[in-house]
mmCIF file of C-alpha atoms in Angstrom:
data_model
loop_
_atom_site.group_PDB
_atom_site.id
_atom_site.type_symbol
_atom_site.label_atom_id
_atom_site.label_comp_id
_atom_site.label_asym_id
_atom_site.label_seq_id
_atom_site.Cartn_x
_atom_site.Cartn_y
_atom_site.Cartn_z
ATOM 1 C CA UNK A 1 40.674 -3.505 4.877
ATOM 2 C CA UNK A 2 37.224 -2.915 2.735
ATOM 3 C CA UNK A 3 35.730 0.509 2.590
ATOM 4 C CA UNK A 4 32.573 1.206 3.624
ATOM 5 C CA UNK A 5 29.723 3.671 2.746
ATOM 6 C CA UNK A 6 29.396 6.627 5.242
ATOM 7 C CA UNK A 7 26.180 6.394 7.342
ATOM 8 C CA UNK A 8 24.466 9.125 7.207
ATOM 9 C CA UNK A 9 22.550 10.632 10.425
ATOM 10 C CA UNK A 10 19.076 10.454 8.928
ATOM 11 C CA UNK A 11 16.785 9.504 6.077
ATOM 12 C CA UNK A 12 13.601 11.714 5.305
ATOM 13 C CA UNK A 13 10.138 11.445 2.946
ATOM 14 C CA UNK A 14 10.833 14.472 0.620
ATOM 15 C CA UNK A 15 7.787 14.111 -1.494
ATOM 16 C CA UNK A 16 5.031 12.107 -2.648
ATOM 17 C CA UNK A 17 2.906 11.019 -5.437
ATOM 18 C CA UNK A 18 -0.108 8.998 -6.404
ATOM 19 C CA UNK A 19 -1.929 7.975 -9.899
ATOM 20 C CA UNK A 20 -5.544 7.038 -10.219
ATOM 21 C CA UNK A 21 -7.110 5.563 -13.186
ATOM 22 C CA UNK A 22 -9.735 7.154 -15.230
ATOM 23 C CA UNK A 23 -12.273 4.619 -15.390
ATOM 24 C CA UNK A 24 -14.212 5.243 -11.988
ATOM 25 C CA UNK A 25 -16.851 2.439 -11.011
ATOM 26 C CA UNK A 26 -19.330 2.613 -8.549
ATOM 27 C CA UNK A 27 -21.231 -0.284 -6.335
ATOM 28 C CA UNK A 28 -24.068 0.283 -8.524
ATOM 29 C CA UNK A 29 -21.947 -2.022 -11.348
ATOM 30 C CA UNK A 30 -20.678 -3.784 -9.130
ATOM 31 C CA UNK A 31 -23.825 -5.113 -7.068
ATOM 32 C CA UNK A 32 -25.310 -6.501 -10.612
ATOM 33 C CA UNK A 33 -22.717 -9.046 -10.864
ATOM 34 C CA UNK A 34 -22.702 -10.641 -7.384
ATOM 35 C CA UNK A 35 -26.631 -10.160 -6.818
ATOM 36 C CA UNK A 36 -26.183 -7.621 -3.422
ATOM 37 C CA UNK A 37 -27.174 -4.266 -3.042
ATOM 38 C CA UNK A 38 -24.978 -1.376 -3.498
ATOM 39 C CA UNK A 39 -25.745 -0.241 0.242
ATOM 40 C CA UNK A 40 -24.491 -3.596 1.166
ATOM 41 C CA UNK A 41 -21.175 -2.985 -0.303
ATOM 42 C CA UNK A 42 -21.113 0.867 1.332
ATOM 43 C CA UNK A 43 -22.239 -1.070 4.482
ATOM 44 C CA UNK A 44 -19.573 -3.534 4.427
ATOM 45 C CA UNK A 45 -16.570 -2.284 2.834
ATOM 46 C CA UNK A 46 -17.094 1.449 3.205
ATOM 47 C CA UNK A 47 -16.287 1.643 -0.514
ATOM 48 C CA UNK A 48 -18.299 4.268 -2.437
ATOM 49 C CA UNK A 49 -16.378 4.266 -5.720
ATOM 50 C CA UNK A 50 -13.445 2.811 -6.953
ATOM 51 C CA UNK A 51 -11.180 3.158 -9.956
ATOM 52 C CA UNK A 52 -10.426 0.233 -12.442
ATOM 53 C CA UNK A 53 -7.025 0.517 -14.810
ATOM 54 C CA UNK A 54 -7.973 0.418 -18.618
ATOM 55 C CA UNK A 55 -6.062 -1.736 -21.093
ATOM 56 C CA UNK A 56 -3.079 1.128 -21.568
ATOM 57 C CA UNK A 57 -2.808 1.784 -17.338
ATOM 58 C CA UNK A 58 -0.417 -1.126 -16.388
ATOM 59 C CA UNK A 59 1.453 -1.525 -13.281
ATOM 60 C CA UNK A 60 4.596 0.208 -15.281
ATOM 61 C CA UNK A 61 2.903 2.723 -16.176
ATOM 62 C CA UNK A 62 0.916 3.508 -13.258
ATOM 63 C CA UNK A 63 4.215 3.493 -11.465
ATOM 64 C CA UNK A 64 5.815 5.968 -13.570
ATOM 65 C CA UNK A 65 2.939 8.335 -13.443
ATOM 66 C CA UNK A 66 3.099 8.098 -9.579
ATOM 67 C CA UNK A 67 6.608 8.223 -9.217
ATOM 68 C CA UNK A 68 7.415 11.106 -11.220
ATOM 69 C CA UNK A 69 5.204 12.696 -9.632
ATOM 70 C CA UNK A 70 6.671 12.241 -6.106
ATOM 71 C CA UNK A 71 10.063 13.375 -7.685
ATOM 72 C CA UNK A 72 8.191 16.942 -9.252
ATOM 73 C CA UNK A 73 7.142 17.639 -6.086
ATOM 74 C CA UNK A 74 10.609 17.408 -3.806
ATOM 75 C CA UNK A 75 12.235 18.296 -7.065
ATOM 76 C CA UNK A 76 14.505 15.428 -7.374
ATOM 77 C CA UNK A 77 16.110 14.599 -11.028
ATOM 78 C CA UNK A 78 15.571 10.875 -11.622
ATOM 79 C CA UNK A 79 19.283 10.723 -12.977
ATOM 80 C CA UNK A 80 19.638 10.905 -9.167
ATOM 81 C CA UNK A 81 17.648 7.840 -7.770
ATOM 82 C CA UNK A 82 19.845 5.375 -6.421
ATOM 83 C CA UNK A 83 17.210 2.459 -5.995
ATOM 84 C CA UNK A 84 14.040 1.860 -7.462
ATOM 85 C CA UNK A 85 11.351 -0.246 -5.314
ATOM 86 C CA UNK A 86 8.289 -1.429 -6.431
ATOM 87 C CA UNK A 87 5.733 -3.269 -4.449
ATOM 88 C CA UNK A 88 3.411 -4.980 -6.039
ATOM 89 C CA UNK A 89 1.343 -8.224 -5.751
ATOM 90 C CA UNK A 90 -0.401 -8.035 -9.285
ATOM 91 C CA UNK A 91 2.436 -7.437 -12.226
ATOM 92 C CA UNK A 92 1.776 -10.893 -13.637
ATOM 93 C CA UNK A 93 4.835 -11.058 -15.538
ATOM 94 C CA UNK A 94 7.254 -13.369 -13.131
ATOM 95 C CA UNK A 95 10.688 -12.362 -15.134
ATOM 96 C CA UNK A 96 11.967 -10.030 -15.746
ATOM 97 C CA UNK A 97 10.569 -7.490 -13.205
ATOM 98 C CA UNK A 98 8.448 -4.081 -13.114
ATOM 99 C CA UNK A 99 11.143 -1.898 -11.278
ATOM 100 C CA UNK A 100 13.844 -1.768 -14.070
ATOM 101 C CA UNK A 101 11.373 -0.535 -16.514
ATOM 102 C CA UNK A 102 9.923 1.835 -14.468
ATOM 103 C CA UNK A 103 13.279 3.210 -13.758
ATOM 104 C CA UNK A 104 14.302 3.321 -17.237
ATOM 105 C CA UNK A 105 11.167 4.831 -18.514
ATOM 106 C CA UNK A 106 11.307 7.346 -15.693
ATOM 107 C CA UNK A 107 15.215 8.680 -16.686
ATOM 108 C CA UNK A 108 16.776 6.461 -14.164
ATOM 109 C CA UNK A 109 18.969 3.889 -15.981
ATOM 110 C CA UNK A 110 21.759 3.158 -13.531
ATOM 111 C CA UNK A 111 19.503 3.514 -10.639
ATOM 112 C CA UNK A 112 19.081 -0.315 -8.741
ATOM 113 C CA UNK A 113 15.500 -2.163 -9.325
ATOM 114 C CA UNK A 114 13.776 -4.616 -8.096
ATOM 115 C CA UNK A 115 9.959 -5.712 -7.362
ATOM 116 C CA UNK A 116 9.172 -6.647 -3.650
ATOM 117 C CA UNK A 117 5.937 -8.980 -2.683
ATOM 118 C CA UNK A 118 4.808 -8.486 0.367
ATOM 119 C CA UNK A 119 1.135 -8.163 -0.698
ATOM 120 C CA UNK A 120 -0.642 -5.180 1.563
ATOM 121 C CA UNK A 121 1.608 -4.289 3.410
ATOM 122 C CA UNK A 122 4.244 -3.851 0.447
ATOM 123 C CA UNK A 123 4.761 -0.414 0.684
ATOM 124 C CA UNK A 124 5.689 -0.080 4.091
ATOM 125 C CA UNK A 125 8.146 -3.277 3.678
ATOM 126 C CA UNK A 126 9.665 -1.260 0.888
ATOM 127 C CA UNK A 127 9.731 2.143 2.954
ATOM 128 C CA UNK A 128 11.581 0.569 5.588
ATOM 129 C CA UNK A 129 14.199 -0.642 3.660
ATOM 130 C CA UNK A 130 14.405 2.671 1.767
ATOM 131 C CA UNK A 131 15.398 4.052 4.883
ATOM 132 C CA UNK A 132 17.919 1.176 5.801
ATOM 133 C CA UNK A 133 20.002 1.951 2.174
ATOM 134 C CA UNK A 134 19.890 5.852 2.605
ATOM 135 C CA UNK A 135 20.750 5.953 6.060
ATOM 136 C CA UNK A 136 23.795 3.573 5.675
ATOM 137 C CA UNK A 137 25.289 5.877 3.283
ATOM 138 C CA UNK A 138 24.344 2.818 0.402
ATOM 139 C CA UNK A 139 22.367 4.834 -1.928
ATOM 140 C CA UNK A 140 21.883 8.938 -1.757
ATOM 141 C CA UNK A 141 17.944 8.431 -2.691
ATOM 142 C CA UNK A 142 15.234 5.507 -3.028
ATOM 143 C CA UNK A 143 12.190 5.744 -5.136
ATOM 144 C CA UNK A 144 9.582 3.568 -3.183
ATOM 145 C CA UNK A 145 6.311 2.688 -5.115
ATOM 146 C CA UNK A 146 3.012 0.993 -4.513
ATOM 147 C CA UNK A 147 1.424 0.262 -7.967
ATOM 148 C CA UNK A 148 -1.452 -2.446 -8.313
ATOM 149 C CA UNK A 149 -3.425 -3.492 -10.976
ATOM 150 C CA UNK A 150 -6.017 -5.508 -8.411
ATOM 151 C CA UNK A 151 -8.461 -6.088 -11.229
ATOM 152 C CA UNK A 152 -6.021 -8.742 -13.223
ATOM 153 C CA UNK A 153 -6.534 -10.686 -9.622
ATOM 154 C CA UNK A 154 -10.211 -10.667 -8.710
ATOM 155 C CA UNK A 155 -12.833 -12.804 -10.204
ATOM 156 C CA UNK A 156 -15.385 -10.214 -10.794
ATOM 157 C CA UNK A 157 -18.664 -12.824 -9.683
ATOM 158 C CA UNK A 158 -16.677 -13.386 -6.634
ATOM 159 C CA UNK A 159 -18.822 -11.861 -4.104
ATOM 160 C CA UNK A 160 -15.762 -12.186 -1.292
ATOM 161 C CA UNK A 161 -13.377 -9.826 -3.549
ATOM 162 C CA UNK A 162 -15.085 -8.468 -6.572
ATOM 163 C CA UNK A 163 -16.506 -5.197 -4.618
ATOM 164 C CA UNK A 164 -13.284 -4.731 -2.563
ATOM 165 C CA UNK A 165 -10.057 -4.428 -4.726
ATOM 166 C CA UNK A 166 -9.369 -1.803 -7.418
ATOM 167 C CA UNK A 167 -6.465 -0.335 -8.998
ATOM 168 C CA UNK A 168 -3.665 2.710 -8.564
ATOM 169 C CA UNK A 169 -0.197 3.526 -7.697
ATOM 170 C CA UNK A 170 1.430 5.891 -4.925
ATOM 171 C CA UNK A 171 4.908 6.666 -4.598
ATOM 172 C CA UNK A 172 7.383 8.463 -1.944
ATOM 173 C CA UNK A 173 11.013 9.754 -2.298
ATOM 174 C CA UNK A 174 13.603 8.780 0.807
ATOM 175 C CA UNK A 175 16.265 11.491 0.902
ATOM 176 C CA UNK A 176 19.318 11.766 3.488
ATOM 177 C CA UNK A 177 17.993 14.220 6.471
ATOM 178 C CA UNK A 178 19.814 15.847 9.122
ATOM 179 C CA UNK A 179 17.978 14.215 11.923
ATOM 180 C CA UNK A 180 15.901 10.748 11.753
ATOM 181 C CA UNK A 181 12.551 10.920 9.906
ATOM 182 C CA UNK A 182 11.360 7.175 10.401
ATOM 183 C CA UNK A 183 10.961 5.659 13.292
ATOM 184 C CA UNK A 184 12.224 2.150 13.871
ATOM 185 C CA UNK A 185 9.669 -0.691 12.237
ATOM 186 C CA UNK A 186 7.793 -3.214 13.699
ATOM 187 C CA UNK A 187 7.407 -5.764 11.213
ATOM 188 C CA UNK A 188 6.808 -9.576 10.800
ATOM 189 C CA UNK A 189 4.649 -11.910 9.305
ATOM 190 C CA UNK A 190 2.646 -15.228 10.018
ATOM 191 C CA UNK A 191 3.240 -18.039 7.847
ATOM 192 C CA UNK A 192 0.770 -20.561 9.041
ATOM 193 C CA UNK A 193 -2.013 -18.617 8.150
ATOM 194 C CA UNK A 194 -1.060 -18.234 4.465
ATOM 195 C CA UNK A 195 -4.084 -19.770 3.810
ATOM 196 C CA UNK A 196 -6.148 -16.531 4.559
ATOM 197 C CA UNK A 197 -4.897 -14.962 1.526
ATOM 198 C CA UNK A 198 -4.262 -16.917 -1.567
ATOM 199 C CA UNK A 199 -3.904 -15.783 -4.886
ATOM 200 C CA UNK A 200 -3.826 -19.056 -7.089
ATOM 201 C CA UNK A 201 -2.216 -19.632 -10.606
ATOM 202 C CA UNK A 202 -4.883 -21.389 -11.870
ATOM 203 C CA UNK A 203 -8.213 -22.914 -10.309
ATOM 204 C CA UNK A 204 -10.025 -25.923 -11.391
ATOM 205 C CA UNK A 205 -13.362 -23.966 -12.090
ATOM 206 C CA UNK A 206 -11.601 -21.882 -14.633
ATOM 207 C CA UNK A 207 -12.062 -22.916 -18.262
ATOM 208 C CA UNK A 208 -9.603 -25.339 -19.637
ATOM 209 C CA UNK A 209 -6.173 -24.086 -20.311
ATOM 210 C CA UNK A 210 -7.059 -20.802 -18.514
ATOM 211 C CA UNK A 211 -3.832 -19.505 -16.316
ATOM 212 C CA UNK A 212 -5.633 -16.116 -15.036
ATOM 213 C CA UNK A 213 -4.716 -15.808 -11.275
ATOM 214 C CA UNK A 214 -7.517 -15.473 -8.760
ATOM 215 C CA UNK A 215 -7.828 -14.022 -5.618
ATOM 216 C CA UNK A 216 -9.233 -15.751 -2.569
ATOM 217 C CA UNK A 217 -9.987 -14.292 1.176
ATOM 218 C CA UNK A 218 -11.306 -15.507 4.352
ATOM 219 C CA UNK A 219 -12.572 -12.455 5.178
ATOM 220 C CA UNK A 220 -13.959 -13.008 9.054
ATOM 221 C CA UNK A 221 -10.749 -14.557 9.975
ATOM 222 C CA UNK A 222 -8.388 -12.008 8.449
ATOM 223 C CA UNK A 223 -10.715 -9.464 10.478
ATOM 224 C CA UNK A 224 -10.509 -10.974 13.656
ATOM 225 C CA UNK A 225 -6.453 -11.354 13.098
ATOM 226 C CA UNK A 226 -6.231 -7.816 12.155
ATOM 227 C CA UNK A 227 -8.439 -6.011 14.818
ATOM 228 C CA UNK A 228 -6.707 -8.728 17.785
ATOM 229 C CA UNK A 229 -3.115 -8.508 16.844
ATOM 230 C CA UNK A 230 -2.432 -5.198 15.176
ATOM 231 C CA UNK A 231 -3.138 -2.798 17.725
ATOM 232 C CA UNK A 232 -0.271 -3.914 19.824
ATOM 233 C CA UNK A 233 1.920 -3.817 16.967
ATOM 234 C CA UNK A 234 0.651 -0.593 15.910
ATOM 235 C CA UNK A 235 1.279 0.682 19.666
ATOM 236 C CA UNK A 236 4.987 -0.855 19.803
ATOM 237 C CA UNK A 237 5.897 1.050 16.910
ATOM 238 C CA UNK A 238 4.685 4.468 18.490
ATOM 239 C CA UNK A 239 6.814 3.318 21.462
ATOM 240 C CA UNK A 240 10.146 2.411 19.650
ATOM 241 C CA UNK A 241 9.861 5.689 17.956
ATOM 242 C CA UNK A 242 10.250 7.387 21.400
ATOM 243 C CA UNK A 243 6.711 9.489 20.869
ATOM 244 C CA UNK A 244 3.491 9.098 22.447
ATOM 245 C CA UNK A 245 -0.006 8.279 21.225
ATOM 246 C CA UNK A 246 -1.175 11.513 21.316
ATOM 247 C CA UNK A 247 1.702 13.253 19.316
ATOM 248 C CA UNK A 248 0.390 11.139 16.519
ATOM 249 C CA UNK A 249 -1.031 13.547 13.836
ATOM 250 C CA UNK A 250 -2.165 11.444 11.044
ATOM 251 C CA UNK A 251 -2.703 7.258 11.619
ATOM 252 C CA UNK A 252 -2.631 6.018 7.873
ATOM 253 C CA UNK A 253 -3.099 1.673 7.645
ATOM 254 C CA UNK A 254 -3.905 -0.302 4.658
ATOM 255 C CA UNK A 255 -7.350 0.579 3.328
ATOM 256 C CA UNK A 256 -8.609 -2.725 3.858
ATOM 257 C CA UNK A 257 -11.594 -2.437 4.290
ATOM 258 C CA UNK A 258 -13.473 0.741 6.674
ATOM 259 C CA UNK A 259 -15.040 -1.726 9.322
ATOM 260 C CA UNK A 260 -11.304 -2.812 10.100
ATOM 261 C CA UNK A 261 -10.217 0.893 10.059
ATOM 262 C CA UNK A 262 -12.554 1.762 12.241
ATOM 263 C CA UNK A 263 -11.964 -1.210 14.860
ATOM 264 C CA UNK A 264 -8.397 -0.180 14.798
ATOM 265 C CA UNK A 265 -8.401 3.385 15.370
ATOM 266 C CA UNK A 266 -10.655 2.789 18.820
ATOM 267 C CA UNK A 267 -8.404 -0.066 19.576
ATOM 268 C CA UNK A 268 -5.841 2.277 19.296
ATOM 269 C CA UNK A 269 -6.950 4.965 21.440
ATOM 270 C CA UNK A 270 -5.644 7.937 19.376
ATOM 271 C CA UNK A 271 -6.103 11.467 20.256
ATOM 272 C CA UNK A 272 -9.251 13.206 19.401
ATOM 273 C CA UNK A 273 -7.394 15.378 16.558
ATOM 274 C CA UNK A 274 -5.808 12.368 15.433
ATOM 275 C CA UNK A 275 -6.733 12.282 11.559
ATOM 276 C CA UNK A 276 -7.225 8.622 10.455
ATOM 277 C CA UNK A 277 -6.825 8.177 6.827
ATOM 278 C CA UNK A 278 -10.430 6.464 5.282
ATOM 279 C CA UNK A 279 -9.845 6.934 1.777
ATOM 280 C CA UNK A 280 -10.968 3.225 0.947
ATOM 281 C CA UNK A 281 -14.437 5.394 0.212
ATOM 282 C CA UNK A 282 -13.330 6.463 -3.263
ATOM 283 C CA UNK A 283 -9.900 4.439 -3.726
ATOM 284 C CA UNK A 284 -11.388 1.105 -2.397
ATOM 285 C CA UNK A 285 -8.200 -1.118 -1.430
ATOM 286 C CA UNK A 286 -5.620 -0.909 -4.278
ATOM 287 C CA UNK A 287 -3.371 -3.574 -1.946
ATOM 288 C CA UNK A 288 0.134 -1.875 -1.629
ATOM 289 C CA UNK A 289 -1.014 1.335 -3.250
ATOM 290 C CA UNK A 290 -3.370 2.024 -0.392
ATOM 291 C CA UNK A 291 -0.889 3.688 2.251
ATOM 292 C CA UNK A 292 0.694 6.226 -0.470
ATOM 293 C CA UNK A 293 -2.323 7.337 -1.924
ATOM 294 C CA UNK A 294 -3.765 8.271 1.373
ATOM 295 C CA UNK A 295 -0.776 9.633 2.426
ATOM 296 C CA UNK A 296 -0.913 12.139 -0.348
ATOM 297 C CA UNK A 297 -4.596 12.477 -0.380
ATOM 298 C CA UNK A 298 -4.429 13.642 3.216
ATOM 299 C CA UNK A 299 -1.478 16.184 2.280
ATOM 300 C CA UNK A 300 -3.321 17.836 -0.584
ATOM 301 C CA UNK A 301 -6.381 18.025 1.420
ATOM 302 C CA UNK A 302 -4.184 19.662 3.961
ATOM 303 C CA UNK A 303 -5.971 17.551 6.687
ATOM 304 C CA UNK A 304 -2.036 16.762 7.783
ATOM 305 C CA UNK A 305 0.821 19.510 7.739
ATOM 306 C CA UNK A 306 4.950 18.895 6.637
ATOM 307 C CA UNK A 307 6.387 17.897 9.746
ATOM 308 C CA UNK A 308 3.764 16.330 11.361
ATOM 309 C CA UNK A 309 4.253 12.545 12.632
ATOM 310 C CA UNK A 310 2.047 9.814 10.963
ATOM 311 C CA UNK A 311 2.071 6.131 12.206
ATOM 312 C CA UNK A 312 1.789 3.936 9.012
ATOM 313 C CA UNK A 313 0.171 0.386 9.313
ATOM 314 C CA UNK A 314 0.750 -2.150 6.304
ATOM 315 C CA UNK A 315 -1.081 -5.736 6.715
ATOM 316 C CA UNK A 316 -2.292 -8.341 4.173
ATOM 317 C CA UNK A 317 -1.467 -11.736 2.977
ATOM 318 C CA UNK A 318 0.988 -14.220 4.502
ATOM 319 C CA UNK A 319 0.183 -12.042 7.422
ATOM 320 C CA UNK A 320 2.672 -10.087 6.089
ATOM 321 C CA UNK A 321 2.564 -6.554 8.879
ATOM 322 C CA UNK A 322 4.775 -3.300 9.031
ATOM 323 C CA UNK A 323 4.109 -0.237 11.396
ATOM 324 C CA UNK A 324 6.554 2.874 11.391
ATOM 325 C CA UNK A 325 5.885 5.969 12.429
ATOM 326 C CA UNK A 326 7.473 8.708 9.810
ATOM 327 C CA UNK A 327 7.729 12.233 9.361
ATOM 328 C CA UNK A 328 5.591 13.511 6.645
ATOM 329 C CA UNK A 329 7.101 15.943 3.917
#
């Protein structure tokens, strides 16, 4: 008869981590190129500032800034990361991947690596399955990372994306727990409306011989998708998890964009103290970095506590979606 791993009785977030680049870039620069005003992109997007990676702050590297420093603060040794995974939508190498660098350069050689595309909602795809491994007795730890380098993907005259995306990395450590720290996900995707969210090898517009990916949204219909079909999904999850509305501390989605933040949390109905995570302001949305970051801007802010619940809320293209609620460390 096979042997197999011990399940263990539950998996925990132990610590998180985030890098920003330097180079910060406000609507002011922006605005020039795609003739608006910078009020017009506050108005719209909710985006103040936003950071843009310089030619040395790569999705590897990013990575390994933010995921060491997830493993300083639970004070995990990398020699003991099982499994390294690394959402991203914008490494733009296809082979070999991100993750097996990033573990290597981060002291984690023998640990397992691999990428995962699931666009926006990336991170919490990953998270779940970080759970799934450590829980089943598979691995002892994950490393889970968001790291996106946006501005390889966005035409900067498009005046649909240019103001929207920017660039950063967040990263969380999953750890065996005594008692369950994730609740179960509600996740799934809609393939026939791919077309909302395309990022294409190659457009005929480009210069000749030009391969630079570009990416294209249809922002009113992704906005009436998101603020019709995710608050159910996001209320499911709270309801699977065996909790109520109101015991939510801390509601953390994707920072989109702040008008579909904003149309969530009412459709939601949270609690007045509910904290809802807005940090699209000064991060603007860094795609599967966005849930991370939050997370651990809202921890060092100490606007959430360790030990509070948070319900997480990952969407983007494909119609990709994830909600979990989680424990926060």
């Amino acid at each position: 008869m096979i042997r197999t791993s011990v399940p263990r009785p539950g998996a925990r977030i132990a610590g998180v981590g985030g890098y920003r680049p330097g180079h910060e870039v406000g609507n002011e620069e922006i605005s020039a190129r795609i003739a608006v005003s910078p009020q017009w992109i506050e108005r719209r997007s909710g985006i103040r500032t936003r950071r843009f990676a310089t030619a040395h702050e790569t999705v590897i590297t990013m990575a390994v800034e933010a995921g060491r420093t997830a493993l300083a603060r639970c004070g995990t040794d990398p020699a003991e990361i099982g499994m390294v995974l690394l959402a991203t939508t914008s490494f733009t190498e296809q082979v070999p991947a991100a993750a097996p660098r990033v573990a290597q350069l981060l002291g984690a050689p023998r640990a397992g690596a691999i990428d995962l595309n699931a666009a926006c909602s990336g991170f919490t795809y990953a998270l779940a399955q970080a759970n799934g491994l450590v829980r089943s007795g598979e691995v002892r730890s994950v490393l889970v990372i968001g790291s996106e380098r946006m501005s390889d993907l966005v035409d900067p005259e498009d005046p649909e994306t240019a103001f929207l995306f920017a660039d950063g990395a967040g990263a969380a450590v999953v750890l065996p727990g005594d008692a369950p720290g994730f609740g179960p996900v509600v996740w799934g995707a809609e393939g026939d409306r791919h077309r909302l969210v395309v990022c294409d090898s190659c457009r005929a517009d480009l210069p000749s011989g030009s391969s630079r990916p570009r990416l294209r949204i249809s922002g009113l219909e992704l906005y009436r998708w998101a603020t019709t079909c995710l608050p159910g999904i996001a209320r499911r999850a709270v309801e699977t998890a065996g909790v109520g509305i109101d015991d939510i501390a801390a509601f953390i989605p994707h920072q989109a964009n702040i008008r579909i933040v904003n149309a969530l949390a009412s459709a939601i109905s949270f609690h007045p103290d509910t904290v809802v995570a807005r940090t699209i302001s000064s991060n603007g949305n860094t795609s599967a970095a966005s849930i991370p970051l939050a997370m651990e801007e809202l921890l060092a802010g100490k606007a959430v506590s360790s030990g509070d619940l948070a319900l997480l809320l990952g969407f983007g293209a494909g119609l990709a979606h994830a909600a979990q609620v989680v424990v926060l460390p």
